[in-house]
């Protein structure tokens, strides 16, 4: 079981390049089920979740391979329509094979993903939208058994914003008969990136990035090529790593327009930043103000940066209130931060963070519980006085490509130990 030792107290300095977006790559990889041929992707990050997706696609009959920066998925026709529990339990985003399998082959047997540390993670909105397109859905022995002669376009209003639900429905609708209207659609940049890839495959989609997406079904799609957008959550994580260590860092190959909510909050905290088209420079800052956040769907403050921002607030001047409105249990990192000396009072979906004086955080052994919580503990470790040992660091490898290499390159002292 890999651990990570982070030695705090060193200001990060220099330039760092952001990798491709995990949460764009995953749905785009599943969209290859929709069309036979050789799909080619660049800027696709090398992550555990990508490996899990490649394993699942291989179990369905697609071959994945990486040659330098080109990641290929060769779909010679799917010969198995079952996404097995052993594969799905490793990565709950596997539910994203449901829409493509139903649309292209008329059947899918997908293990229900189950919950995770941050919440129950139901898939009712995914299943309701497949039913609205005419699919028969039965839940049996932990599996979603789905069938459809040919999906028919429909108007679907999501009662709450769902990124995965929007992605599953959008993929399914590309081959459905007639028009599909998705209302209250998610607007995340990853939705836009997926739509752009589907369009390059021949899909007819408009309105992506807004809350109303229109899809006109077509008979057939073809394999295409695509460059994955930069990972806005990695970019935000690296920016906060610079901020919390009083660093002076330039984040390169990112999309500042995908990070507006975080940039506004960091400015409110008092950080000085120069923002270009594809890079962000943050200047060293001795102290920063405590500023409240409330997480919500894009373009508001992303839930995937809540834990990292909380680490920053533990060393801020004053008290901040952090509200988590997207997931019901996304404060698993709070008790671990308290072990490092943070002063936090967590309630169900709100945490009050009282900033400790500079040097108030001291290194200690802590436990990573989920992907973004582990990133939060790395950031807190970089700011803490002394060494922080982070257990269960495999969570980090699911969503960050060589994070310790990037942070070490910036002067951070961070090592992986078995
Ligand atoms: C995606 O998860 C991301 N994962 C998550 O990132 C991210 O936190 C989340 O969107 C919100 O932005 C990927 O893209 C692979 P949702 P997803 O459906 O699609 C409820 C990370 O760290 N809901 O938008 O699962 C759900 O319980 C991960 O990279 C239903 O009730 O999120 C949650 O409360 C963590 N029924 C809310 O909606 C459903 O059928 C938002 O979930 C689906 C969702």
Short mmCIF file of C-alpha atoms and ligand atoms in Angstrom, two decimals, residues 22-23 26-27 92-93 96 118 120-127 160-165 167 188 232 303-304 325-328 330 349 371-372, ligand 1:
data_model
loop_
_atom_site.label_atom_id
_atom_site.label_comp_id
_atom_site.label_asym_id
_atom_site.label_seq_id
_atom_site.Cartn_x
_atom_site.Cartn_y
_atom_site.Cartn_z
CA UNK A 22 -9.81 12.94 -16.49
CA UNK A 23 -13.52 13.81 -16.42
CA UNK A 26 -13.67 9.06 -19.39
CA UNK A 27 -16.97 9.82 -21.19
CA UNK A 92 -18.25 4.11 -10.92
CA UNK A 93 -18.03 6.21 -14.11
CA UNK A 96 -21.28 5.73 -18.87
CA UNK A 118 -18.43 11.05 -0.82
CA UNK A 120 -24.59 7.33 -2.22
CA UNK A 121 -24.13 8.32 -5.88
CA UNK A 122 -27.49 7.03 -7.20
CA UNK A 123 -28.03 6.52 -10.94
CA UNK A 124 -31.82 7.05 -11.03
CA UNK A 125 -31.52 10.08 -13.33
CA UNK A 126 -29.43 8.00 -15.78
CA UNK A 127 -32.01 5.19 -15.79
CA UNK A 160 -31.39 18.08 -10.70
CA UNK A 161 -28.18 18.78 -12.61
CA UNK A 162 -26.19 15.60 -13.28
CA UNK A 163 -22.89 15.57 -15.21
CA UNK A 164 -22.85 11.80 -15.82
CA UNK A 165 -26.57 11.69 -16.51
CA UNK A 167 -23.28 12.60 -20.72
CA UNK A 188 -19.43 21.62 -17.37
CA UNK A 232 -9.41 22.29 -14.74
CA UNK A 303 -17.24 20.54 -5.68
CA UNK A 304 -14.03 18.84 -6.90
CA UNK A 325 -24.32 21.41 -1.91
CA UNK A 326 -23.47 18.72 -4.52
CA UNK A 327 -22.55 15.63 -2.46
CA UNK A 328 -23.94 14.64 0.94
CA UNK A 330 -17.77 15.31 1.06
CA UNK A 349 -23.08 20.09 4.53
CA UNK A 371 -9.48 11.36 -4.78
CA UNK A 372 -9.85 15.05 -3.98
C1 LIG B 1 -19.07 13.87 -12.08
O1 LIG B 1 -19.63 12.85 -11.25
C2 LIG B 1 -17.57 13.84 -11.81
N1 LIG B 1 -17.04 12.54 -12.21
C3 LIG B 1 -17.30 14.09 -10.33
O2 LIG B 1 -15.88 14.15 -10.15
C4 LIG B 1 -17.87 15.46 -9.96
O3 LIG B 1 -17.68 15.69 -8.57
C5 LIG B 1 -19.37 15.50 -10.29
O4 LIG B 1 -19.57 15.17 -11.69
C6 LIG B 1 -19.99 16.86 -10.03
O5 LIG B 1 -19.33 17.83 -10.78
C7 LIG B 1 -16.79 12.30 -13.52
O6 LIG B 1 -17.03 13.14 -14.37
C8 LIG B 1 -16.23 10.96 -13.85
P1 LIG B 1 -23.39 14.14 -10.88
P2 LIG B 1 -21.19 12.43 -11.45
O7 LIG B 1 -24.21 13.11 -11.59
O8 LIG B 1 -21.54 12.51 -12.88
C9 LIG B 1 -26.81 13.22 -7.73
C10 LIG B 1 -13.82 13.55 -9.23
O9 LIG B 1 -13.33 13.78 -8.11
N2 LIG B 1 -27.32 12.25 -8.72
O10 LIG B 1 -23.30 15.51 -11.47
O11 LIG B 1 -21.40 11.15 -10.75
C11 LIG B 1 -25.46 12.80 -7.14
O12 LIG B 1 -25.65 11.91 -6.06
C12 LIG B 1 -15.27 13.13 -9.33
O13 LIG B 1 -13.21 13.66 -10.33
C13 LIG B 1 -28.55 11.64 -8.49
O14 LIG B 1 -29.20 11.90 -7.49
O15 LIG B 1 -21.92 13.60 -10.64
C14 LIG B 1 -24.88 14.11 -6.69
O16 LIG B 1 -25.42 14.47 -5.44
C15 LIG B 1 -15.93 12.99 -7.96
N3 LIG B 1 -29.01 10.73 -9.40
C16 LIG B 1 -25.39 15.11 -7.74
O17 LIG B 1 -26.50 14.46 -8.38
C17 LIG B 1 -28.30 10.41 -10.54
O18 LIG B 1 -28.78 9.59 -11.34
C18 LIG B 1 -24.38 15.45 -8.82
O19 LIG B 1 -23.92 14.22 -9.36
C19 LIG B 1 -27.06 11.04 -10.75
C20 LIG B 1 -26.59 11.96 -9.84
#
